[in-house]
Amino acid sequence: REQAAVDSWRYKVTWKPLTEPTRTDGLTGTWLALVPAGLQDHPVVGSVVRALEARGARGAVVPVAVADADRSVIAALLAEHDGTPAGIVSFLGLDGSLWSTVALLQGVVDTGVEAQVWSVTTGAAPEADGETDPAQARLWGLGCVVALEHPDRWGGLVEVPADPDERAAALVAGVLAGEYGDEDQLAVRASGVFGRRLHHAPPASSESGPRARPWQPRGTALVTGGTGALGAHVARWLAANGAEHLVLTSRRGPDAPGAGELAAELTALGARVTVEACDVTDREQLTALVRRLRSDGATPVRAVLHAAGVAHAAPLAGLDRDELRAVLAAKETGADVLDELFAADDLDAFVLFSSIAGVWGGGNQAAYAAANAHLDALARRRRARGLTATSVSWGAWADGGMVSDGVADHLRRRGLAAMPKDLAVAALRRAVEDDDTCVTVADVDWGRFVEGFTARRPSPLLGELPEVRDALARAVAEADAANRPDAEQPADALRARLADLSAPERETLVLGLVREQTSTALGHDSPGAVKQNQPFKDLGINSLTALELRNRLGAVTGLRLPGALVFDHPTPLAVARYVLAKLMPVLATGPGGSDSAAGSGHGDEAAVRAALASVPLSRLREAGLLDALLRLADGSGGSGGSGGNGANEVDGGADGSEIDDMDAESLIELALGGGTNL
């Protein structure tokens, strides 16, 4: 049973050859190529820009002073180019910088530039020619998060040879032209284009012979983050299975909560224990510690396990340079120094504790995902040098691991179950004994997880997992069934109730439903925790909870609601008004053509409001209707009330900046007078 559970949690990344398109699309407009100042002549830059121009685009190389880059600098550079660029290609990671790419993405969001950003790397992907570059690999972790947080602004990641030939450069141009559809994690070689995929790792039963390298703990084991929950779980297993000396590091060392009790427990298991105050981000401290351990010749270091890290969650748009530096240092600096210090040692195990965030991303985890992608690449680089290394990208641990019981329940409902510590440790041992370089270990209910994960953007990375294919197929079949003309409508009772209410009462009722379903999706005990004008992002809604909320509202209203519902309508009140607007045509035209709003005199107005609410703001602008709506709003286009009661009068005006900040519902309400019938 243990082996079966561990088998089901193991995944590995592979690369699939993609079919080359039978036609090549032309390109138009200006493509901005942002390059670190001084690298304008880099062969990758020149080759890609020439390939874009061969397709018909105009390439504009924009040097960026990486050391000084921030969102305002990027915004100013973008403003120097007239019109909206057709696309943006970032080469900013070629010098190993991560912050400049973060600044670029923040600047694009700040300025409202609608062009998609593609990030080009060389040496980052595991199948790359030559040695993997952990600094550039961070961009792949970052990119996976950007795809979730800013799907409309993100094009994807493209790995390119360090000196691409003409064919490889032409293939890159084809990727940028959109010839590979939804693919957004690609590696280009002269032989073709490859797409990144996640697959189940082979189960133990299909492997012949004994383990590649049986691991029996011995000598000294160094565990960074050793007094933390994960480090402590691993230390107990090491002590119980033969490790003679355990060295557990943390910033506070013996003063860390529970450190004394842990040391006593490990000693009782038969190990000598040293709890050391050592900041792994401090190269000198870590180097001094390793030197002292080497002086103890009786029990040389046989295993290094790097479990230290800093938990951090922040949206990309709000991430600052210091936050990014701190998160990267906690994971990367210790790993890099340990790699250097143990470059010549004959270790039994060199284990890096990575995260699923670095494999497929996670909302509000840009910095953390980048740091963990660095660890995975570091393991590949050690292997290329003939050294042992295993990076395990973990999901959640239970039993006092990295998540509390409440958070664990929240994750489970999203499709990510916390793994019992004993089985997680068994998976760790399995990874070392199978001689894995990089492996993902997570207990995922893909049926629950994937719908939320792909709500705003498809994921070819996950698309070939059998469970994902089945879940997406079921979702399509259910949607088709729900849209049949003879399909049972589950919310007739709700519509009947709404038909008998006044306009303010309707809004109150639907708002109550939205708050109730939001509260349930978030695991709250009462809807009182959900305020009507509080942004969903501040409530803790992510892509997974957004889909659960969408599904719940769809069930109680009988509507087919978009997956991006809470992203396009970012507060409970905005969602309530959107849902009510979708219901109003049904209410306004009841059975037999009767007006369910009879007596209100607002049947036609309801239909107009519903129609307007369904039109994106960008389409109003493109159709030339936005100015007319605004003139109506400020009174310059005429005035009038609803039933002569003044309900459509607007108190005061709105300047341009205020209007720019409004969402679609607010703008429509302003234009139509702010009445309660919406």
XYZ file of C-alpha atoms in Angstrom:
678
model
C 0.000 0.000 0.000
C 2.850 2.350 0.872
C 4.581 1.630 -2.430
C 1.369 2.129 -4.396
C 0.747 5.494 -2.742
C 4.289 6.679 -3.379
C 4.114 5.480 -6.991
C 0.944 7.494 -7.576
C 2.586 10.694 -6.315
C 5.678 10.637 -8.518
C 5.939 12.764 -11.678
C 8.700 13.756 -14.057
C 9.048 16.408 -16.737
C 9.679 15.232 -20.295
C 9.977 16.955 -23.673
C 7.678 16.054 -26.540
C 8.635 16.700 -30.185
C 5.964 18.956 -31.680
C 4.702 18.623 -35.210
C 6.043 21.418 -37.350
C 3.208 23.488 -38.855
C 2.527 22.971 -42.549
C 2.251 26.724 -43.099
C 4.185 29.663 -41.797
C 2.391 32.758 -40.598
C 3.608 36.219 -41.442
C 4.170 38.846 -38.784
C 3.293 42.523 -38.785
C 3.923 45.524 -36.612
C 6.816 46.260 -34.307
C 8.270 43.644 -32.015
C 10.247 45.043 -29.110
C 13.329 43.056 -28.122
C 14.391 44.041 -24.604
C 18.052 43.213 -24.040
C 20.482 43.822 -21.151
C 22.617 46.823 -22.055
C 25.856 45.542 -23.520
C 24.363 42.338 -24.905
C 22.807 43.819 -28.037
C 25.290 41.799 -30.111
C 24.501 38.497 -28.398
C 24.056 35.836 -31.125
C 20.647 34.812 -29.794
C 19.355 38.387 -29.978
C 20.572 39.006 -33.499
C 19.355 35.663 -34.836
C 15.847 35.974 -33.406
C 15.378 39.611 -34.449
C 16.482 38.822 -38.009
C 14.092 35.864 -38.119
C 11.217 38.097 -36.991
C 12.042 40.620 -39.699
C 12.171 37.841 -42.281
C 8.535 37.149 -41.379
C 7.550 40.758 -42.069
C 7.809 42.298 -38.608
C 9.907 45.285 -37.648
C 12.348 44.461 -34.866
C 13.293 47.166 -32.359
C 16.132 46.315 -29.962
C 15.665 48.128 -26.639
C 18.722 48.094 -24.327
C 17.888 47.975 -20.604
C 20.278 48.968 -17.823
C 19.547 45.900 -15.720
C 21.038 47.262 -12.503
C 18.682 50.253 -12.584
C 15.614 48.527 -13.986
C 12.301 48.908 -12.222
C 8.702 49.181 -13.352
C 8.903 52.931 -13.945
C 12.060 52.606 -16.045
C 10.426 49.896 -18.148
C 7.254 51.957 -18.507
C 9.305 54.888 -19.773
C 11.113 52.683 -22.302
C 7.811 51.308 -23.569
C 6.401 54.823 -23.891
C 9.241 55.809 -26.222
C 7.775 53.564 -28.918
C 4.656 54.876 -30.605
C 1.637 52.623 -30.716
C 1.064 49.218 -29.189
C 3.824 46.741 -30.038
C 2.757 43.562 -31.785
C 4.797 41.583 -29.291
C 7.579 41.820 -26.729
C 10.521 39.419 -26.645
C 12.537 39.528 -23.442
C 16.201 38.578 -23.561
C 16.723 40.114 -20.121
C 17.481 36.759 -18.534
C 20.522 36.155 -20.723
C 22.770 37.758 -18.105
C 21.233 35.752 -15.252
C 19.110 38.634 -14.003
C 15.638 37.820 -12.702
C 14.560 41.172 -11.304
C 14.745 42.893 -14.705
C 12.184 40.427 -16.082
C 9.942 41.023 -13.061
C 10.266 44.778 -13.657
C 9.407 44.297 -17.339
C 6.226 42.424 -16.518
C 5.239 44.977 -13.886
C 5.865 47.791 -16.351
C 3.734 46.103 -19.009
C 0.873 45.693 -16.540
C 1.225 49.271 -15.279
C 1.133 50.808 -18.751
C -1.710 48.642 -20.020
C 0.295 47.474 -23.011
C -1.705 44.585 -24.451
C 1.170 42.869 -26.259
C 2.215 39.478 -24.940
C 5.657 38.968 -23.433
C 7.827 36.004 -24.441
C 10.930 35.199 -22.413
C 13.919 33.697 -24.203
C 16.480 31.613 -22.313
C 19.529 29.626 -23.283
C 20.815 26.818 -21.084
C 17.781 26.763 -18.784
C 15.814 23.748 -19.993
C 16.981 20.270 -18.924
C 17.429 18.982 -22.459
C 19.563 22.001 -23.380
C 22.901 21.443 -25.052
C 25.715 21.852 -22.561
C 25.441 22.613 -18.868
C 22.188 23.799 -17.343
C 22.244 27.364 -16.035
C 20.316 27.649 -12.731
C 20.175 31.455 -12.985
C 18.261 31.303 -16.249
C 16.181 28.341 -15.089
C 14.612 30.669 -12.516
C 12.803 32.363 -15.393
C 10.914 29.138 -16.059
C 9.576 29.046 -12.509
C 8.661 32.723 -12.773
C 6.995 32.231 -16.151
C 4.745 29.441 -14.873
C 3.355 31.855 -12.274
C 2.958 34.768 -14.702
C 0.877 32.501 -16.954
C -1.571 32.074 -14.053
C -1.606 35.651 -12.762
C -1.467 37.526 -16.075
C -2.588 35.087 -18.772
C -3.436 37.828 -21.261
C -0.024 39.473 -20.965
C 2.079 36.319 -21.043
C 3.176 34.627 -24.251
C 5.463 31.942 -22.897
C 8.988 30.615 -22.450
C 11.315 29.654 -25.275
C 14.631 27.860 -24.772
C 17.052 28.597 -27.632
C 20.554 27.285 -28.444
C 23.370 29.611 -27.354
C 24.323 30.204 -30.983
C 21.230 29.347 -33.044
C 21.557 28.606 -36.721
C 19.173 30.014 -39.307
C 16.721 27.118 -39.022
C 16.540 27.315 -35.231
C 15.979 31.073 -35.390
C 13.203 30.580 -37.955
C 11.542 28.061 -35.642
C 11.658 30.610 -32.811
C 9.932 33.138 -35.066
C 7.263 30.512 -35.773
C 6.711 30.043 -32.056
C 6.309 33.791 -31.575
C 3.912 33.910 -34.516
C 1.604 31.512 -32.694
C 2.091 28.553 -34.996
C 2.191 26.109 -32.077
C -1.171 27.073 -30.639
C -1.456 27.005 -26.857
C 2.092 25.758 -26.311
C 3.827 28.184 -23.951
C 6.830 26.199 -22.655
C 8.992 25.248 -25.600
C 12.567 24.366 -26.454
C 13.842 25.066 -29.961
C 16.626 23.118 -31.600
C 17.767 22.885 -35.195
C 16.048 19.487 -35.251
C 12.680 20.900 -34.256
C 10.517 22.282 -31.464
C 9.782 20.456 -28.217
C 6.978 21.043 -25.710
C 7.368 20.582 -21.962
C 5.170 17.850 -20.455
C 4.481 16.352 -17.038
C 4.092 12.569 -16.868
C 3.769 9.931 -14.194
C 7.148 8.513 -13.228
C 7.457 4.763 -13.859
C 6.075 2.729 -10.943
C 8.383 0.483 -8.965
C 6.638 -2.637 -10.261
C 7.730 -1.865 -13.815
C 11.392 -1.506 -12.931
C 13.649 -4.521 -13.148
C 16.296 -5.432 -10.601
C 17.235 -3.802 -7.300
C 17.332 -0.092 -6.582
C 19.946 1.836 -8.557
C 21.793 2.822 -5.384
C 20.400 1.606 -2.043
C 20.605 4.331 0.600
C 21.445 3.358 4.146
C 22.141 6.467 6.267
C 25.617 6.499 7.863
C 28.201 8.907 9.184
C 27.160 12.557 9.449
C 24.031 13.953 7.849
C 23.810 17.753 7.455
C 20.215 19.034 7.336
C 19.652 22.721 6.683
C 16.355 23.943 8.070
C 16.742 20.978 10.379
C 14.669 22.372 13.239
C 11.746 23.130 10.937
C 8.872 20.729 10.406
C 10.172 19.008 7.268
C 13.775 18.922 8.468
C 12.687 17.395 11.770
C 10.676 14.649 10.050
C 13.659 13.730 7.898
C 16.051 13.886 10.874
C 13.941 11.380 12.799
C 14.090 8.945 9.912
C 17.843 9.423 9.515
C 18.440 8.822 13.220
C 16.256 5.719 13.259
C 17.970 4.242 10.204
C 21.677 4.491 10.958
C 22.919 8.091 10.841
C 25.575 8.445 13.540
C 25.707 12.236 13.721
C 22.967 14.697 12.810
C 23.811 18.363 12.254
C 20.665 20.462 12.157
C 20.974 24.099 11.142
C 18.585 27.023 11.413
C 18.950 30.758 11.922
C 18.272 30.480 15.674
C 19.839 27.078 16.213
C 19.291 25.838 19.795
C 16.943 28.782 20.426
C 14.517 27.687 17.720
C 11.121 26.565 19.080
C 11.206 22.868 19.944
C 14.918 22.474 19.136
C 15.795 21.064 22.572
C 12.979 18.528 22.529
C 13.899 17.447 19.001
C 17.559 16.975 19.941
C 16.579 14.846 22.932
C 14.267 12.722 20.772
C 16.978 12.126 18.169
C 19.546 11.307 20.828
C 17.194 8.695 22.254
C 17.126 7.120 18.802
C 20.893 6.617 19.020
C 22.339 9.563 17.079
C 24.743 12.260 18.212
C 23.015 15.592 17.600
C 24.394 19.067 16.927
C 21.925 21.928 16.586
C 23.789 24.800 14.948
C 22.809 28.445 14.519
C 23.786 29.019 10.907
C 22.173 31.304 8.354
C 22.500 29.438 5.064
C 22.319 32.745 3.194
C 25.616 33.697 4.844
C 28.414 32.109 2.818
C 31.011 32.582 5.547
C 28.890 30.975 8.267
C 28.052 27.973 6.132
C 31.640 27.522 4.964
C 32.938 27.664 8.538
C 30.419 25.035 9.623
C 31.420 22.615 6.849
C 35.103 23.075 7.688
C 34.423 22.157 11.324
C 32.519 19.068 10.232
C 35.397 18.000 8.017
C 37.769 18.235 10.959
C 35.745 15.493 12.641
C 37.246 12.624 10.688
C 35.465 9.917 12.681
C 32.092 10.594 11.080
C 32.533 12.338 7.721
C 29.558 13.966 6.042
C 27.810 11.337 3.943
C 24.511 13.096 3.234
C 23.475 16.718 2.709
C 19.794 17.643 2.760
C 18.904 21.269 2.015
C 15.423 21.865 3.449
C 15.833 25.534 4.400
C 13.634 28.144 2.786
C 11.344 31.101 3.350
C 7.620 30.790 2.735
C 6.478 33.779 0.734
C 3.285 34.719 -1.086
C 2.787 37.939 -3.024
C 1.323 38.770 -6.428
C 3.852 39.553 -9.112
C 2.465 43.066 -9.520
C 3.312 43.863 -5.881
C 6.663 42.108 -5.600
C 9.621 44.350 -4.771
C 13.332 43.794 -5.256
C 14.120 43.189 -1.582
C 11.376 40.560 -1.237
C 12.626 38.780 -4.317
C 16.216 38.848 -3.103
C 15.274 37.437 0.326
C 13.251 34.533 -1.072
C 15.894 33.640 -3.625
C 18.693 33.800 -1.063
C 16.977 31.440 1.381
C 16.755 28.688 -1.221
C 19.543 29.437 -3.677
C 22.484 30.759 -1.678
C 22.600 27.788 0.662
C 22.207 25.344 -2.218
C 24.906 27.046 -4.295
C 27.398 27.153 -1.419
C 26.724 23.545 -0.444
C 27.218 22.562 -4.079
C 30.611 24.261 -4.095
C 31.693 22.906 -0.705
C 30.771 19.338 -1.580
C 31.944 19.350 -5.190
C 34.672 16.774 -4.519
C 33.113 14.720 -1.729
C 31.866 11.192 -2.265
C 28.384 11.688 -0.833
C 25.663 9.072 -0.542
C 22.997 11.739 -1.038
C 22.806 15.426 -1.915
C 19.106 16.285 -1.650
C 17.452 19.601 -2.435
C 13.940 20.262 -1.150
C 12.184 21.995 -4.022
C 8.491 22.696 -4.640
C 5.747 22.019 -7.150
C 5.613 25.816 -7.562
C 8.850 25.574 -9.537
C 7.379 22.885 -11.813
C 3.928 24.187 -12.741
C 3.626 27.488 -10.869
C 1.169 28.780 -8.307
C -0.685 32.010 -7.727
C 1.232 34.600 -5.671
C 4.381 32.460 -5.735
C 6.539 34.149 -8.374
C 9.645 34.508 -6.204
C 9.250 31.107 -4.548
C 8.696 29.331 -7.877
C 11.794 30.950 -9.368
C 13.951 29.916 -6.397
C 12.791 26.309 -6.597
C 13.344 26.125 -10.355
C 16.923 27.191 -9.574
C 17.289 24.185 -7.246
C 16.052 21.768 -9.893
C 18.557 23.149 -12.400
C 21.354 22.975 -9.833
C 20.688 19.253 -9.398
C 20.899 18.774 -13.160
C 24.168 20.719 -13.257
C 25.702 18.566 -10.528
C 24.703 15.452 -12.443
C 26.324 16.823 -15.590
C 29.542 17.108 -13.566
C 29.327 13.509 -12.405
C 28.151 14.323 -8.863
C 25.202 12.907 -6.990
C 22.166 15.179 -6.663
C 18.419 14.759 -6.242
C 15.917 17.612 -6.281
C 12.442 16.705 -5.045
C 9.658 19.141 -5.912
C 7.277 18.595 -3.035
C 3.575 19.084 -2.659
C 2.183 19.666 0.840
C 3.314 17.602 3.840
C 0.863 16.787 6.636
C 1.429 15.896 10.298
C 2.850 19.229 11.330
C 4.525 19.883 8.002
C 4.485 23.150 6.141
C 0.705 23.614 6.351
C -1.743 23.818 9.231
C -4.787 21.568 9.419
C -7.010 24.392 8.183
C -4.794 25.110 5.212
C -4.462 21.398 4.492
C -8.246 21.086 4.303
C -8.390 24.111 2.021
C -5.781 22.571 -0.289
C -7.516 19.211 -0.272
C -10.733 20.779 -1.510
C -8.731 22.334 -4.327
C -7.269 18.957 -5.277
C -3.943 19.019 -3.397
C -3.921 16.616 -0.448
C -1.254 16.858 2.250
C 0.947 13.749 2.323
C 1.463 11.874 5.625
C 5.031 12.386 6.808
C 5.948 8.692 6.857
C 4.926 8.242 3.233
C 6.613 11.495 2.217
C 9.863 10.314 3.804
C 9.443 6.992 1.985
C 9.108 8.953 -1.260
C 12.301 10.836 -0.389
C 14.221 7.602 0.136
C 12.733 6.211 -3.082
C 13.973 9.239 -5.040
C 17.531 8.829 -3.742
C 17.596 5.088 -4.280
C 16.202 5.399 -7.800
C 18.966 7.906 -8.476
C 16.449 10.527 -9.615
C 17.865 13.871 -10.610
C 14.541 15.732 -10.507
C 11.227 14.272 -9.435
C 7.920 15.805 -8.393
C 6.120 14.238 -5.432
C 2.566 15.434 -4.788
C -0.832 13.943 -3.998
C -3.037 15.596 -6.633
C -6.683 14.975 -7.415
C -6.383 16.138 -11.000
C -10.140 16.119 -11.552
C -10.503 18.871 -8.966
C -7.238 20.622 -9.581
C -7.060 21.054 -13.333
C -10.317 22.905 -13.947
C -9.239 25.730 -11.664
C -5.681 25.666 -12.919
C -6.798 26.024 -16.532
C -9.679 28.433 -15.891
C -8.055 31.323 -17.713
C -5.427 29.570 -19.799
C -4.939 26.014 -21.093
C -1.937 24.036 -19.864
C -0.235 21.766 -22.405
C 2.259 20.936 -19.621
C -0.456 19.007 -17.752
C -2.592 18.105 -20.739
C -1.208 14.618 -21.390
C -1.785 13.233 -17.908
C -4.601 10.683 -18.333
C -6.519 12.077 -15.343
C -6.354 15.579 -16.801
C -7.577 14.445 -20.207
C -10.488 12.630 -18.564
C -11.400 15.602 -16.347
C -11.403 18.066 -19.226
C -13.444 15.683 -21.373
C -16.022 15.339 -18.589
C -16.240 19.112 -18.227
C -16.938 19.502 -21.940
C -19.578 16.747 -21.879
C -21.308 18.258 -18.836
C -21.354 21.696 -20.439
C -22.829 20.283 -23.631
C -25.494 18.411 -21.674
C -26.413 21.494 -19.654
C -26.884 23.505 -22.843
C -29.276 21.072 -24.512
C -32.660 22.679 -25.206
C -34.388 19.981 -23.159
C -31.909 20.155 -20.263
C -33.417 20.422 -16.812
C -33.067 23.906 -15.354
C -31.957 23.572 -11.708
C -32.705 27.128 -10.640
C -36.346 27.673 -11.629
C -37.252 28.285 -7.991
C -34.660 31.062 -7.732
C -35.946 32.753 -10.865
C -39.494 32.531 -9.595
C -38.463 34.236 -6.374
C -36.633 36.971 -8.227
C -39.631 37.631 -10.470
C -41.724 38.594 -7.443
C -39.148 40.998 -5.988
C -38.394 44.651 -6.545
C -35.105 45.596 -8.182
C -33.276 46.382 -4.895
C -34.559 43.151 -3.381
C -33.302 41.179 -6.372
C -29.804 42.571 -5.989
C -29.840 41.874 -2.259
C -30.914 38.283 -2.832
C -28.306 37.537 -5.500
C -25.591 39.307 -3.508
C -26.465 37.093 -0.559
C -26.048 34.014 -2.736
C -22.668 35.227 -3.970
C -21.446 35.954 -0.447
C -22.717 32.591 0.800
C -21.052 30.616 -1.994
C -17.827 32.620 -1.661
C -17.758 31.893 2.055
C -18.255 28.186 1.423
C -15.542 28.079 -1.253
C -13.101 29.737 1.136
C -14.024 27.485 4.059
C -15.532 30.233 6.233
C -18.236 29.465 8.764
C -20.370 32.455 7.849
C -20.948 34.764 4.861
C -20.291 37.658 7.234
C -16.577 37.346 6.481
C -17.256 38.297 2.842
C -17.864 42.026 2.308
C -19.725 43.111 -0.802
C -17.044 45.496 -2.103
C -13.999 43.572 -0.922
C -11.827 42.409 -3.865
C -11.739 38.647 -4.270
C -7.942 38.743 -4.355
C -7.970 40.249 -0.855
C -10.331 37.518 0.301
C -7.812 34.863 -0.748
C -9.525 33.668 -3.930
C -7.074 31.989 -6.317
C -7.598 30.238 -9.635
C -8.785 27.038 -7.939
C -11.239 28.646 -5.521
C -12.397 30.886 -8.371
C -13.505 27.809 -10.303
C -15.218 26.305 -7.279
C -17.093 29.558 -6.758
C -18.028 29.704 -10.449
C -19.344 26.146 -10.312
C -21.309 26.762 -7.127
C -22.945 29.884 -8.523
C -23.687 28.093 -11.767
C -25.456 25.335 -9.835
C -27.701 27.687 -7.831
C -28.500 30.054 -10.697
C -28.722 27.623 -13.592
C -26.386 29.853 -15.609
C -23.305 28.796 -17.538
C -20.789 31.244 -16.114
C -17.288 31.951 -17.470
C -14.219 30.465 -15.810
C -12.752 33.954 -15.388
C -15.882 35.211 -13.601
C -14.185 36.590 -10.491
C -11.226 37.952 -12.428
C -13.430 39.962 -14.789
C -15.813 40.959 -11.975
C -13.481 41.369 -9.001
C -15.850 41.917 -6.044
C -18.900 40.035 -4.720
C -21.126 42.972 -5.637
C -19.741 43.071 -9.184
C -20.358 39.330 -9.579
C -23.862 39.681 -8.146
C -24.706 42.414 -10.629
C -23.258 40.406 -13.498
C -25.239 37.306 -12.490
C -28.402 39.347 -12.029
C -27.916 40.967 -15.430
C -27.627 37.509 -16.973
C -30.824 36.458 -15.205
C -32.788 39.612 -16.068
C -33.563 38.682 -19.709
C -35.010 35.426 -18.389
C -37.124 37.331 -15.906
C -38.102 40.043 -18.365
C -39.411 37.500 -20.867
C -41.163 34.815 -18.924
C -43.224 31.879 -20.166
C -45.545 32.829 -22.975
C -43.716 36.100 -23.465
C -45.069 37.652 -20.264
C -43.089 40.382 -18.603
C -42.059 39.115 -15.180
C -41.159 42.685 -14.277
C -44.680 43.786 -15.049
C -45.762 46.866 -13.241
C -42.199 48.092 -12.800
C -41.963 49.686 -16.193
C -38.363 48.545 -16.417
C -38.514 45.416 -18.586
C -36.803 47.114 -21.522
C -34.263 48.844 -19.294
C -33.365 45.525 -17.686
C -32.712 43.972 -21.063
C -30.521 46.930 -22.063
C -28.583 46.769 -18.825
C -28.097 43.022 -19.214
C -26.823 43.461 -22.743
C -24.434 46.241 -21.729
C -23.139 44.259 -18.781
C -22.143 41.428 -21.093
C -20.071 43.664 -23.387
C -16.356 44.037 -22.489
C -15.187 47.617 -22.031
C -12.653 47.197 -24.831
C -15.449 46.388 -27.291
C -17.380 49.515 -26.293
C -14.255 51.531 -26.986
C -13.560 49.808 -30.306
C -17.152 50.347 -31.437
C -16.918 54.069 -30.731
C -19.676 53.920 -28.077
C -17.619 54.713 -25.019
C -17.627 58.491 -25.521
C -21.389 58.496 -25.983
C -21.871 56.559 -22.760
C -19.633 58.968 -20.893
C -21.464 61.985 -22.307
C -24.696 60.472 -21.034
C -23.049 59.894 -17.694
C -21.881 63.481 -17.184
C -25.093 64.986 -18.535
C -23.703 66.398 -21.763
C -25.679 63.941 -23.846
C -29.036 64.732 -22.307
C -30.694 63.869 -19.050
C -33.663 61.988 -17.908
C -34.956 59.891 -15.128
C -36.529 56.550 -14.702
C -40.227 57.068 -14.170
C -39.497 60.754 -13.429
C -38.132 59.977 -9.958
C -34.552 61.169 -10.554
C -33.047 57.736 -10.080
C -30.701 58.249 -13.009
C -29.138 61.466 -11.808
C -25.400 61.312 -11.126
C -24.009 63.050 -8.067
C -20.981 64.914 -9.326
C -18.793 64.003 -12.262
C -15.927 61.612 -12.855
C -12.595 62.718 -14.208
C -10.582 60.658 -16.663
C -8.439 58.946 -14.066
C -11.466 57.836 -12.050
C -13.143 56.454 -15.147
C -9.992 54.588 -16.123
C -10.048 52.852 -12.751
C -13.655 51.681 -13.080
C -14.619 48.145 -13.935
C -17.171 47.462 -16.660
C -20.131 47.222 -14.273
C -19.271 50.512 -12.574
C -18.891 52.297 -15.886
C -22.221 50.992 -17.166
C -23.922 51.918 -13.929
C -22.446 55.407 -14.152
C -23.504 55.783 -17.769
C -27.062 54.651 -17.067
C -27.419 56.683 -13.939
C -26.355 54.501 -11.039
C -29.877 53.226 -10.448
C -30.541 50.098 -8.462
C -32.158 48.156 -11.289
C -28.785 46.819 -12.446
